[in-house]
XYZ file of C-alpha atoms in Angstrom:
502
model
C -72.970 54.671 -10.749
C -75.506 55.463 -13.457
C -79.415 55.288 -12.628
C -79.277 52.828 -15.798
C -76.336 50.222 -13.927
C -78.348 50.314 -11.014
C -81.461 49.177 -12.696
C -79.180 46.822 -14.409
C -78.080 45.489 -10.991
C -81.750 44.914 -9.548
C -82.765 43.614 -12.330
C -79.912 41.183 -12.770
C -79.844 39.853 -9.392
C -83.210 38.523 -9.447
C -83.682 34.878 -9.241
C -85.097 33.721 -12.620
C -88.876 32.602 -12.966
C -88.867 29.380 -13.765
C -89.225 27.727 -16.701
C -88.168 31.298 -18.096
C -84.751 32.731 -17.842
C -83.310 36.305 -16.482
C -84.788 38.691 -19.302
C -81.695 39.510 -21.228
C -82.095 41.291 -23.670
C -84.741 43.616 -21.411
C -80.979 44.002 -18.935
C -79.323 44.706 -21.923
C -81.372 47.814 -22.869
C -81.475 49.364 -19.963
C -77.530 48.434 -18.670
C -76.166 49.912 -22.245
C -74.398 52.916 -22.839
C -72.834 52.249 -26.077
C -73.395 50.719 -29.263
C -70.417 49.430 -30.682
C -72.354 48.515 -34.022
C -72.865 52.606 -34.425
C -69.375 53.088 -33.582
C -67.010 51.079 -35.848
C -69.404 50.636 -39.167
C -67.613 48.089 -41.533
C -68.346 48.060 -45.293
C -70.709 44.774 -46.630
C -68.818 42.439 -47.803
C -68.821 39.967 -51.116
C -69.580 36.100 -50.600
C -66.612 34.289 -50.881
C -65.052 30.862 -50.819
C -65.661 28.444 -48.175
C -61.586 27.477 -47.943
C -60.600 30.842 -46.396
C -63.744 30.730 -44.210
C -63.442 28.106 -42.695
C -59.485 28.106 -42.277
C -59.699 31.389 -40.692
C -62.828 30.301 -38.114
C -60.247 27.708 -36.877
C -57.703 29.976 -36.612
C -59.781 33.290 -34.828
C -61.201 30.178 -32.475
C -57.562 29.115 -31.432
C -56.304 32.550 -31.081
C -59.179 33.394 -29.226
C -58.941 30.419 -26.786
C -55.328 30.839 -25.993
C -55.520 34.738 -25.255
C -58.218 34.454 -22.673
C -56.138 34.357 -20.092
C -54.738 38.254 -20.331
C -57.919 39.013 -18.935
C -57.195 38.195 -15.471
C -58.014 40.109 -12.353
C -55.555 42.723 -11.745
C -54.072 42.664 -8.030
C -53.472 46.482 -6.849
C -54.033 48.213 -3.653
C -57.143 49.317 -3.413
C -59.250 51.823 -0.556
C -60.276 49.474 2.198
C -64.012 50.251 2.021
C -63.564 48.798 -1.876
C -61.206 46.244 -0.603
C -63.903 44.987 2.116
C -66.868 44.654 -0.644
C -64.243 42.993 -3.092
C -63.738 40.195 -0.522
C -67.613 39.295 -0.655
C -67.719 39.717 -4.280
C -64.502 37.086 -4.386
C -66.005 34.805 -1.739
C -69.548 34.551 -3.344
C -67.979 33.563 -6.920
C -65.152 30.908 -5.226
C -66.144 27.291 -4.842
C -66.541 28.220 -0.800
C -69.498 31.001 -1.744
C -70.894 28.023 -4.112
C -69.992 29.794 -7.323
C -72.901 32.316 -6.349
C -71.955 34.414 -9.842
C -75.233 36.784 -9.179
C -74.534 37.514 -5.635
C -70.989 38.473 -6.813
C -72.144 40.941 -9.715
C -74.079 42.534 -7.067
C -71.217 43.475 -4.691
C -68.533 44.195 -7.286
C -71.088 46.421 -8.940
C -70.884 47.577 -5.151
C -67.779 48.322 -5.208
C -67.941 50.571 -8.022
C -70.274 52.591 -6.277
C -67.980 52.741 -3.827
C -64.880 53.915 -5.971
C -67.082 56.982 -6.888
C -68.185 57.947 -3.776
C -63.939 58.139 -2.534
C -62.920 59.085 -6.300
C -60.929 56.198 -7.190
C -59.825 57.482 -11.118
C -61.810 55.574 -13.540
C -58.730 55.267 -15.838
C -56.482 53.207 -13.148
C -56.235 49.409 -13.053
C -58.497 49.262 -9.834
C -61.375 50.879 -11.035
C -60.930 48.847 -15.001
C -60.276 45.682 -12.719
C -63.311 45.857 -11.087
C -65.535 46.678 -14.292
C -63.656 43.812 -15.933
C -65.093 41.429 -13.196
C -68.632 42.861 -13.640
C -67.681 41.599 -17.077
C -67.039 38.387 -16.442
C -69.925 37.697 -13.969
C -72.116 38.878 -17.019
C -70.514 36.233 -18.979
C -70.623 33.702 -16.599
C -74.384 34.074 -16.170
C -74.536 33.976 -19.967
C -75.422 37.633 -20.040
C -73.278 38.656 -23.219
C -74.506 41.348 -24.576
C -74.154 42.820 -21.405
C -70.664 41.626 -20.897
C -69.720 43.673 -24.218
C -71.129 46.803 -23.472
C -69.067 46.557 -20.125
C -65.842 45.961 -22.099
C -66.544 48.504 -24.183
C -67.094 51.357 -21.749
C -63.805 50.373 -20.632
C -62.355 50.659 -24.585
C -64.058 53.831 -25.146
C -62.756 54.930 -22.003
C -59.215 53.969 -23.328
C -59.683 55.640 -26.963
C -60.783 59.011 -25.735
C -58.147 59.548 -23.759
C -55.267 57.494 -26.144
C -56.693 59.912 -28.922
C -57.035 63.396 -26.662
C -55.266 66.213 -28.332
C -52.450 67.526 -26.396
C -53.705 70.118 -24.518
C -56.950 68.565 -23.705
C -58.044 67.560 -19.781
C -58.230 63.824 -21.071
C -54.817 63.781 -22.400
C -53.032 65.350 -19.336
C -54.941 62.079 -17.313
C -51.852 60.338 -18.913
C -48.980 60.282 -16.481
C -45.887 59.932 -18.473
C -44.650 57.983 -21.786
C -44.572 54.297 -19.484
C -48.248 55.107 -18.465
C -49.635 55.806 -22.008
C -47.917 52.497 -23.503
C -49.317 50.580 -20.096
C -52.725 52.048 -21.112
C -51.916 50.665 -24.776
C -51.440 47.352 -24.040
C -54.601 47.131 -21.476
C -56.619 48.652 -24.355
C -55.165 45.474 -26.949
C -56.489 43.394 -24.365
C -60.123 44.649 -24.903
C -60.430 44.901 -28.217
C -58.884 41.191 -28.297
C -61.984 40.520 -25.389
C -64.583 42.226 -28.147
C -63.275 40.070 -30.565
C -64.189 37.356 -28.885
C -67.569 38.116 -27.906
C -68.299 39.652 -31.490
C -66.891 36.138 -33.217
C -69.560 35.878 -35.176
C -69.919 39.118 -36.936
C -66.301 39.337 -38.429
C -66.687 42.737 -40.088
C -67.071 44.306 -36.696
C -64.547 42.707 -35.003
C -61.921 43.673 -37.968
C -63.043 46.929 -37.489
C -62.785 47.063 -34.049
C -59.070 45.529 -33.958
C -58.321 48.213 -36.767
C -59.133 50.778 -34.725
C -57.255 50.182 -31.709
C -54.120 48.756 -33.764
C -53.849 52.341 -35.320
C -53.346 53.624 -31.646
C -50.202 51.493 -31.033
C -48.636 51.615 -34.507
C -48.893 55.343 -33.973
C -47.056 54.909 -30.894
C -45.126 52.808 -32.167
C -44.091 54.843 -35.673
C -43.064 57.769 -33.494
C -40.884 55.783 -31.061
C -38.640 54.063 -34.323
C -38.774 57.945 -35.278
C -36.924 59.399 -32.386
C -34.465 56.211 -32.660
C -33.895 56.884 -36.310
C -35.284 53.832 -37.261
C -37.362 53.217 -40.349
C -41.365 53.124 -39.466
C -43.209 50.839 -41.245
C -41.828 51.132 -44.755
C -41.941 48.000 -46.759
C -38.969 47.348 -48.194
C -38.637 46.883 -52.547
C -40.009 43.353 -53.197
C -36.324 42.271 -54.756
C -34.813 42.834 -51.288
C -32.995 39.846 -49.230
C -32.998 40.509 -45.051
C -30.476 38.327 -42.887
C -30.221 38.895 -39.321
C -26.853 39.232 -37.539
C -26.489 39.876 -34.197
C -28.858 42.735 -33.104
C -29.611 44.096 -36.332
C -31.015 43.486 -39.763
C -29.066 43.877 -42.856
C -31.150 44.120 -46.223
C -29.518 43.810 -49.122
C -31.163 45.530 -52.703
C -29.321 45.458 -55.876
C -25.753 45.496 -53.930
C -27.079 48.269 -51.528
C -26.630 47.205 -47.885
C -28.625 48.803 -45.479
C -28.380 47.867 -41.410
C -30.856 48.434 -39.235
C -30.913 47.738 -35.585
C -33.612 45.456 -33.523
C -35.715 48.203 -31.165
C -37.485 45.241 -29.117
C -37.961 48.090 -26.192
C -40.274 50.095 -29.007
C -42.867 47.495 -28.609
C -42.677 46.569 -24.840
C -44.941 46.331 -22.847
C -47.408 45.482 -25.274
C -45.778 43.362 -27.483
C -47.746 40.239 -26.940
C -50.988 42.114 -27.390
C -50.003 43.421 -30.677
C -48.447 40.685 -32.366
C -51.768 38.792 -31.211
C -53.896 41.577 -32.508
C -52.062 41.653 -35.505
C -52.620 37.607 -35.903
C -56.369 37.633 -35.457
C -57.196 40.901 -38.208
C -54.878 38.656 -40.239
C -57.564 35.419 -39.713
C -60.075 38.040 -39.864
C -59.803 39.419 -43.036
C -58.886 35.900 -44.472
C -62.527 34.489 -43.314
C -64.387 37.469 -44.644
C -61.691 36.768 -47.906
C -59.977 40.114 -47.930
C -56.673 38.254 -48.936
C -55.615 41.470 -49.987
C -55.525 43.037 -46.944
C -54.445 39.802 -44.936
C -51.380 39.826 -47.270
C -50.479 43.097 -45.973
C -51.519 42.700 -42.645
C -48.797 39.679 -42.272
C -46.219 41.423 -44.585
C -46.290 44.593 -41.833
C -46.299 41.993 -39.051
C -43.457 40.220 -40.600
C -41.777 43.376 -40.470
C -42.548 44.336 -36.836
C -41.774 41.301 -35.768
C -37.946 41.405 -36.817
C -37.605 44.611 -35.649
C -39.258 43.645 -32.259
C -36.475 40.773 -32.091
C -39.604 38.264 -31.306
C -38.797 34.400 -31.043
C -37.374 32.894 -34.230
C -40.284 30.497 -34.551
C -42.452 32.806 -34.629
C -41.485 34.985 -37.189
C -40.775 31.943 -39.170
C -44.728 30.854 -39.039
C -45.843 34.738 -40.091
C -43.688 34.839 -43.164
C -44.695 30.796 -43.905
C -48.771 32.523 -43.429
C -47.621 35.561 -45.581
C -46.357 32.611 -48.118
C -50.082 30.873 -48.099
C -51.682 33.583 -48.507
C -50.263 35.258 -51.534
C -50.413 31.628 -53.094
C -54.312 31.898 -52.010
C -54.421 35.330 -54.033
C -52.851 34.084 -56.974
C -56.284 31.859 -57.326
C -58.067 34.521 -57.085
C -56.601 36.111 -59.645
C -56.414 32.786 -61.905
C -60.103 32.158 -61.439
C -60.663 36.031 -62.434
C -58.036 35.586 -65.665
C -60.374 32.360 -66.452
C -63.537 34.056 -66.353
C -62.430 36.523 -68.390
C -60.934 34.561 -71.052
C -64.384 32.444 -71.314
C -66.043 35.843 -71.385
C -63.794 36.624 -74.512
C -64.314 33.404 -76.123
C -68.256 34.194 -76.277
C -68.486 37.509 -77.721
C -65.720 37.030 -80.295
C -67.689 33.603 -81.004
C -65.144 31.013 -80.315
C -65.182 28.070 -78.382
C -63.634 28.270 -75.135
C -61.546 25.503 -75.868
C -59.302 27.116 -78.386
C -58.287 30.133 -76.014
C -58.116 28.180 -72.677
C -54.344 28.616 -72.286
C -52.117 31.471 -73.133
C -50.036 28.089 -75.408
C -53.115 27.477 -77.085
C -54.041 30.856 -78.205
C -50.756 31.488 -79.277
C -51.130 28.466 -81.493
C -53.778 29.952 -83.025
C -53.224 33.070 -84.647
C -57.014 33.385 -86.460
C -58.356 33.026 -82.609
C -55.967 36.342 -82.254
C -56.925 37.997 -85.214
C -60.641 37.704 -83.612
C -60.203 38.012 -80.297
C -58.127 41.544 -80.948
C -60.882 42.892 -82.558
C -63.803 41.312 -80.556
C -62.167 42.550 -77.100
C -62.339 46.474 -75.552
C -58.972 47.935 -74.749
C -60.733 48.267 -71.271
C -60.598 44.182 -71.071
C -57.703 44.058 -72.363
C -55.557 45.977 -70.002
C -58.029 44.454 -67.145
C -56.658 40.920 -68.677
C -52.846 41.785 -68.883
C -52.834 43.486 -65.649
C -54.834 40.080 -63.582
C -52.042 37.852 -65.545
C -49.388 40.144 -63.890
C -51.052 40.192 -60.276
C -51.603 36.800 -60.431
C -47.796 35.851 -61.532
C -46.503 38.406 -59.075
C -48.018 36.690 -56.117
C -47.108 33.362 -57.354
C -43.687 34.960 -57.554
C -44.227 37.148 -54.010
C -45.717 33.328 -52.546
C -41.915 31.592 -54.008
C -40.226 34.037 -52.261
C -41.583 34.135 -49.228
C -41.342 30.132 -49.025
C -37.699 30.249 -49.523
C -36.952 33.154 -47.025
C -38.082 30.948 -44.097
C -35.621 27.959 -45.532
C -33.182 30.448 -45.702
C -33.855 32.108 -41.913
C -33.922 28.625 -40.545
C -30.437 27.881 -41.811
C -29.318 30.824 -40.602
C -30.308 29.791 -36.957
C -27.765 27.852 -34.503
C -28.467 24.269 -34.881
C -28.984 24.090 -31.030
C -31.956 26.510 -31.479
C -33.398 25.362 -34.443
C -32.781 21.610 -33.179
C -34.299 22.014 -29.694
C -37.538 24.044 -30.983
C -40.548 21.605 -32.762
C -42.065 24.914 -34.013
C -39.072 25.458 -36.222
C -39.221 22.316 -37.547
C -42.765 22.086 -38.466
C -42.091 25.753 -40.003
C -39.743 24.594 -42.320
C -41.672 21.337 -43.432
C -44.733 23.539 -44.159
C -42.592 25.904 -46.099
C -41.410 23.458 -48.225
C -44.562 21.359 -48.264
C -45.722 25.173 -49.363
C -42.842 25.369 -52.393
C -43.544 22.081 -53.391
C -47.665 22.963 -53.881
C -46.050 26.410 -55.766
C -43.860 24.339 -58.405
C -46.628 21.510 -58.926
C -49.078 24.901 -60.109
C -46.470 25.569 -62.057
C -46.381 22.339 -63.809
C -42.656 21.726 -62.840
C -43.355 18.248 -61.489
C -39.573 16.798 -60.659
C -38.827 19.805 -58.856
C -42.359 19.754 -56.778
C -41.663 15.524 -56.392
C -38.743 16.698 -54.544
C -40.029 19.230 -52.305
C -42.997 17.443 -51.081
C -40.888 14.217 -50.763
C -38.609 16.499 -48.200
C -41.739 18.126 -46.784
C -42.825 14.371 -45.824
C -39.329 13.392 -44.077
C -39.687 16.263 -42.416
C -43.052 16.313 -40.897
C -42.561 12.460 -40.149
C -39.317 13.310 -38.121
C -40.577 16.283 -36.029
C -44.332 14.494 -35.704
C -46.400 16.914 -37.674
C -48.843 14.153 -38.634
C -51.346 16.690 -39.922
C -49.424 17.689 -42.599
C -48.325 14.644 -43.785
C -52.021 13.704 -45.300
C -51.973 17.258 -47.297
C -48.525 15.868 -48.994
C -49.864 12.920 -50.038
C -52.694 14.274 -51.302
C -50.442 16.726 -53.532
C -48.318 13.954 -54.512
C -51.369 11.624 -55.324
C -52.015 14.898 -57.721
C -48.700 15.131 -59.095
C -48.672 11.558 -60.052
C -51.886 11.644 -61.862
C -50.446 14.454 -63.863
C -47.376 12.842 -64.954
C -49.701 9.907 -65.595
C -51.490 12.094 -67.801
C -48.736 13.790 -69.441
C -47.008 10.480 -70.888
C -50.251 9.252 -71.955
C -50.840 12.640 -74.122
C -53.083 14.060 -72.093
C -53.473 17.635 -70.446
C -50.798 17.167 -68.039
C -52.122 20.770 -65.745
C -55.230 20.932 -63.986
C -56.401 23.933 -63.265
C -58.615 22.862 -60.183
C -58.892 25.012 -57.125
C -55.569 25.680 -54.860
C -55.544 23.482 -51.841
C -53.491 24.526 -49.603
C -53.459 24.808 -45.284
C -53.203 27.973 -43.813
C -51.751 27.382 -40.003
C -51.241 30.267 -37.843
C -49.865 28.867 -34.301
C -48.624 30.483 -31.374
């Protein structure tokens, strides 16, 4: 062991002065080895919205809570002087050693000791096991900081050998192909553990989760390679996919192209990468990248058909996917808005006479002005936000209908017996109906949301149900409005739920 853990260790398993507690942050400058904040340095970021904020802190909290458990203690076979120091260690933290959390730290961090003086490998699952419960007496005796820099000498142990070249000592530590994907999946697990203890600074945690994602889509890419499957390219966005069988059959302008489920491509980490994938998605939503959280569930999608997951969930990604375009289409509404008022004051009009695209066409002496008033620069900036924003609206439509169209596809026993599927499809066309009531085409949204509700009432999504009838309350007003020869559209912000579930 370092001269630095020791000192750690004494210092840790010190009974704390009263009324003061254990020093921490003193522990934590003498037990760390890394800084993870000089590692993985993520850009600032602009202020956004509170709506994707908040959804996604709900979401990273829930994925979070219901991936703790992969952190468990690993049973192997270990040298019997460890073995004998691990049974203290075990006995002191148990309800029969009184939950004794300090006396345990000090004999696992024992143990460690021990595994250097017989030259236990630091790679294998004993010697990560036993750093992983040093970890989680830290945390248990509220001792975070040092908790992370334990998890990630074990993840920077992991990435310097994942990312050895060939010919390099570290890389010839791996075994064999089962041995590097084994070491894959155990190093998903701690950046999904970093995550968690880094919750509150979401730039480094999506940096950290990009980092180690790249490792296993690599592995990943090169596996659908030597099967001749396709890796990671995104199909045209006019393609239809329908699943038969064992394979996927996409059909583009009459072109049918099969291509067979490779579930054994993502084994054994599966799991660890779909739930990766999941939380940079909530990431990047909270920190509002929708961008990237668009493409983040579009490649998930993808991987997940491929990896032949459960239908339900691939049903929820694509139903996210749908949500979030719609969410980017506000963005680029509110940006075509701005700009139009922007236009309106320099060519000195009143915002009022260009505030739709009906109106200005009305108005051709607002044109005549506004042509000569506005840079080519804005212009093309203007035509090109209109067509992002319609394209997502249009992406957002699509991706609505695709789950409708998966879930019919299913056997009725399946999609019958499974609660997830149902709620799917009610959100998805609780999420169409939202779509066409943007759009202003109110009979067709009346009838969506009015299926959404039977739906969610049948299958006992109750917390949907209150987001219809808010929409609906909307649509009614509108119609209201429109007979009445008022402006039947309101512009207001999107509201719309974004639920990820497992």
């Amino acid at each position: 062991m370092l001269p630095a853990t020791r000192t750690v260790a004494r210092r840790a398993l010190r009974p704390p002065a009263p009324p003061r507690r254990v020093p921490q942050l003193h522990i934590t400058r003498l037990y760390s080895q890394y800084n993870y904040h000089h590692q993985y340095q993520a850009p600032n970021q602009p202020r956004h919205s509170w709506l994707p904020r908040i959804l996604a802190s709900l979401v990273v909290l829930s994925a979070i809570g219901g991936y703790s458990f992969y952190m468990f203690w690993p049973h192997h076979t270990f040298p019997s002087s460890v073995a004998k120091i691990l049974r203290k260690g075990l006995w002191a933290e148990s309800d029969k050693g009184e939950n004794d959390y300090q006396l345990a730290l000090k004999h696992y961090l024992e143990a460690l000791d021990e595994c250097n003086n017989v030259g236990v490998d630091k790679l294998s699952d004993e010697y990560t096991g036993i750093q992983l419960k040093v970890g989680e007496m830290f945390e248990r005796l509220n001792m975070l900081q040092d908790a992370a820099f334990v998890y990630n000498e074990i993840g920077t142990l992991y990435l310097t050998v994942l990312t050895a070249p060939a010919d390099s000592p570290q890389h010839k530590r791996i075994r064999d192909r089962d041995h590097r994907r084994h070491l894959i999946q155990k190093d998903l697990r701690i950046a999904i553990k970093l995550v968690e203890l880094n919750r509150n600074d979401p730039n480094l945690s999506k940096a950290i989760l990009l980092t180690h994602l790249i490792i296993a889509q690599d592995e990943v890419n090169r596996q659908l390679k030597a099967n001749g499957s396709p890796a990671g390219a995104t199909p045209p966005n006019d393609y239809r996919a329908t699943v038969e069988n064992d394979s996927i059959v996409l059909t583009n302008n009459g072109v049918t192209t099969t291509i067979k489920k490779t579930p054994e491509v993502w084994e054994p980490f599966a799991d660890e990468f779909f739930n990766a994938m999941d939380l940079l998605g909530a990431i990047c939503i909270q920190i509002g990248d929708l961008a990237m959280a668009s493409r983040v569930k579009i490649s998930m999608t993808e991987a997940m058909l491929l990896a032949d997951a459960e239908p339900h969930k691939i049903l929820m990604s694509q139903c996210n996917l749908g949500s979030l375009l719609y969410l980017q289409a506000d963005e680029f509404e509110a940006q075509e808005v701005a700009l139009r008022r922007k236009f309106a004051e320099s060519a000195g009009l009143q915002y009022e006479q260009v505030k739709t695209e009906d109106l200005l066409g009305q108005n051709k002496q607002a044109q005549e002005v506004l042509e000569q008033g506005v840079s080519d620069e804005e212009k093309i900036l203007y035509a090109n936000t209109i067509s992002s924003k319609n394209k997502c609206i249009q992406l957002a439509t699509k991706s609505f209908e695709s789950v409708l169209d998966f879930a019919r596809g299913l056997p009725v026993d399946v999609a019958n017996s499974n609660g997830n599927i149902n709620q799917t499809v009610a959100l998805a066309t609780y999420g169409l109906g939202v779509v066409h009531l943007h759009l202003a085409e109110y009979e067709k949204a009346e009838r969506l949301l009015r299926e959404s509700r039977v739906r969610s009432k049948s299958c006992g999504y109750d917390e949907l149900i209150g987001e219809i009838e808010r929409e609906l309350g909307k649509l009614f007003k509108e119609k209201k409005n429109l007979k009445e020869g008022k402006e039947g559209k309101d512009k207001g912000p999107i509201q719309m739920d974004i639920h990820l579930k497992k």
